[in-house]
Short mmCIF file of C-alpha atoms in Angstrom, two decimals:
data_model
loop_
_atom_site.label_atom_id
_atom_site.label_comp_id
_atom_site.label_asym_id
_atom_site.label_seq_id
_atom_site.Cartn_x
_atom_site.Cartn_y
_atom_site.Cartn_z
CA MET O 288 -42.18 68.94 19.61
CA LYS O 289 -43.57 65.98 21.55
CA THR O 290 -46.60 64.69 20.93
CA PRO O 291 -49.33 64.43 23.95
CA PHE O 292 -50.25 61.09 25.34
CA ASN O 293 -53.92 59.90 24.55
CA ILE O 294 -55.18 58.65 27.59
CA SER O 295 -57.46 55.59 27.60
CA HIS O 296 -60.28 55.05 29.51
CA ALA O 297 -58.62 51.78 30.89
CA ALA O 298 -55.82 54.34 32.43
CA VAL O 299 -58.01 56.37 34.34
CA ILE O 300 -59.51 53.40 35.61
CA SER O 301 -56.05 52.05 36.78
CA LEU O 302 -55.27 55.03 38.54
CA GLY O 303 -58.37 55.14 40.29
CA VAL O 304 -59.02 58.62 40.28
CA HIS O 305 -62.52 60.00 40.06
CA THR O 306 -62.52 63.10 37.65
CA PRO O 307 -65.88 64.06 36.10
CA GLU O 308 -64.38 65.72 33.07
CA LYS O 309 -63.40 63.43 29.97
CA VAL O 310 -59.52 63.50 30.08
CA THR O 311 -58.25 62.69 26.67
CA PHE O 312 -54.46 64.29 26.77
CA GLY O 313 -51.62 64.05 29.24
CA ILE O 314 -48.75 66.11 29.59
CA ASN O 315 -45.33 64.61 30.04
CA ILE O 316 -43.11 65.48 32.86
CA SER O 317 -40.05 64.61 33.23
CA ASP O 318 -38.28 63.20 36.50
CA SER O 319 -35.01 62.55 34.83
CA ASP O 320 -33.22 65.17 36.91
CA GLN O 321 -35.41 65.89 39.51
CA ASP O 322 -38.68 64.54 41.02
CA PHE O 323 -41.46 67.03 39.49
CA THR O 324 -44.49 64.43 39.47
CA GLN O 325 -43.96 63.33 43.16
CA GLN O 326 -43.78 67.35 43.69
CA ILE O 327 -46.54 68.68 41.64
CA LEU O 328 -48.65 65.66 43.21
CA ASN O 329 -47.60 66.90 46.88
CA GLY O 330 -48.31 70.22 46.34
CA GLN O 331 -45.35 71.46 46.47
CA LYS O 332 -44.78 72.53 42.38
CA THR O 333 -47.90 74.72 41.70
CA ILE O 334 -46.53 75.92 38.06
CA GLU O 335 -45.30 73.26 35.16
CA THR O 336 -42.76 75.79 33.01
CA ARG O 337 -42.26 75.26 29.22
CA PHE O 338 -40.05 76.92 26.78
CA PRO O 339 -41.61 79.49 24.29
CA LEU O 340 -42.27 77.77 20.69
CA LYS O 341 -40.05 78.17 18.30
CA LYS O 342 -42.57 78.87 15.60
CA ASN O 343 -44.81 81.30 18.11
CA PRO O 344 -42.71 82.23 20.79
CA ASN O 345 -45.95 84.05 22.01
CA LYS O 346 -47.12 80.91 23.17
CA GLY O 347 -45.51 77.50 25.19
CA SER O 348 -46.48 73.82 24.49
CA LEU O 349 -49.48 73.72 27.25
CA HIS O 350 -51.30 76.66 25.42
CA PRO O 351 -53.64 74.32 23.60
CA TYR O 352 -54.56 72.71 27.04
CA ILE O 353 -54.89 76.20 29.09
CA ASN O 354 -58.42 75.77 31.04
CA LYS O 355 -58.37 71.93 30.11
CA ARG O 356 -58.44 68.75 32.29
CA VAL O 357 -55.40 66.69 31.54
CA GLY O 358 -53.26 63.57 32.48
CA LEU O 359 -49.88 64.03 34.51
CA ILE O 360 -47.98 61.57 32.61
CA ARG O 361 -44.10 60.43 34.79
CA THR O 362 -41.81 60.19 32.19
CA HIS O 363 -38.15 59.20 33.22
CA LYS O 364 -35.19 57.90 31.06
CA GLY O 365 -35.24 54.21 30.59
CA GLU O 366 -38.81 53.90 31.88
CA LYS O 367 -42.07 53.16 30.52
CA ALA O 368 -44.05 56.45 30.48
CA ALA O 369 -46.65 56.20 33.52
CA LEU O 370 -50.13 58.15 34.01
CA VAL O 371 -49.91 59.45 37.74
CA GLY O 372 -52.25 61.89 38.34
CA TYR O 373 -54.49 64.94 36.77
CA ALA O 374 -54.50 68.88 36.65
CA THR O 375 -56.42 71.42 34.95
CA ILE O 376 -54.11 74.00 33.15
CA GLY O 377 -54.07 77.30 34.22
CA GLU O 378 -53.55 80.92 32.19
CA PRO O 379 -49.78 80.97 32.15
CA VAL O 380 -47.55 83.92 32.92
CA LYS O 381 -44.70 84.77 30.99
CA TYR O 382 -41.20 85.26 32.29
CA GLU O 383 -39.14 87.73 30.10
CA ASN O 384 -35.65 87.58 32.29
CA ALA O 385 -34.12 85.34 34.84
CA GLU O 386 -34.98 87.90 37.79
CA GLU O 387 -38.81 86.90 36.98
CA PHE O 388 -38.08 83.60 37.03
CA ARG O 389 -35.76 83.11 39.89
CA LYS O 390 -38.68 85.29 41.97
CA ASP O 391 -41.18 82.73 41.17
CA GLU O 392 -38.84 79.70 42.02
CA PRO O 393 -40.70 78.31 45.14
CA ARG O 394 -43.71 77.90 42.70
CA HIS O 395 -41.91 76.15 39.87
CA LEU O 396 -39.02 74.58 41.85
CA VAL O 397 -36.67 74.95 38.75
CA LYS O 398 -33.29 75.05 40.11
CA ILE O 399 -30.64 77.37 38.67
CA GLY O 400 -28.62 75.72 35.71
CA SER O 401 -30.79 73.01 35.18
CA ASP O 402 -31.95 71.80 31.92
CA TYR O 403 -34.77 73.52 32.85
CA ASP O 404 -33.77 76.74 34.05
CA ILE O 405 -34.82 80.16 31.79
CA GLY O 406 -33.65 80.73 28.26
CA PRO O 407 -32.97 83.57 26.02
CA ASN O 408 -36.50 83.65 24.83
CA GLY O 409 -37.82 83.42 28.24
CA LYS O 410 -40.22 80.85 29.60
CA PHE O 411 -44.12 80.27 30.09
CA GLY O 412 -45.20 79.17 34.24
CA TYR O 413 -48.58 77.61 34.03
CA PRO O 414 -50.76 76.85 36.81
CA LEU O 415 -51.46 73.47 38.15
CA ILE O 416 -54.76 73.71 39.37
CA ASP O 417 -56.91 70.94 41.15
CA VAL O 418 -54.07 68.32 41.08
CA VAL O 419 -55.10 64.93 42.00
#
């Protein structure tokens, strides 16, 4: 499991975005196969999906951040990670099967057959609220 970034005060100032809550963690959003961060920032992608944890399949990696404000960290192979925005993580839905996952595709934008497609243990979908 990847460790979330710790967001420094300097990073918050350099982004030039006002967020009244103290933001101390960021979540990685991989843009290696698809420009997910831009889709989040422009309001197209409103659900961030994560696989269930191996040690606790009833939770995904974003469970500790539910109802918390986090930084959005753009990651891409060969590039330095960058803070690109902020969001509040909402209460997740658990997709138990491909049919449920496909039905919500207009909100999570995960393409069939991609590395981020639903797996045999399902997937969690976390609403991204108040994205800036």
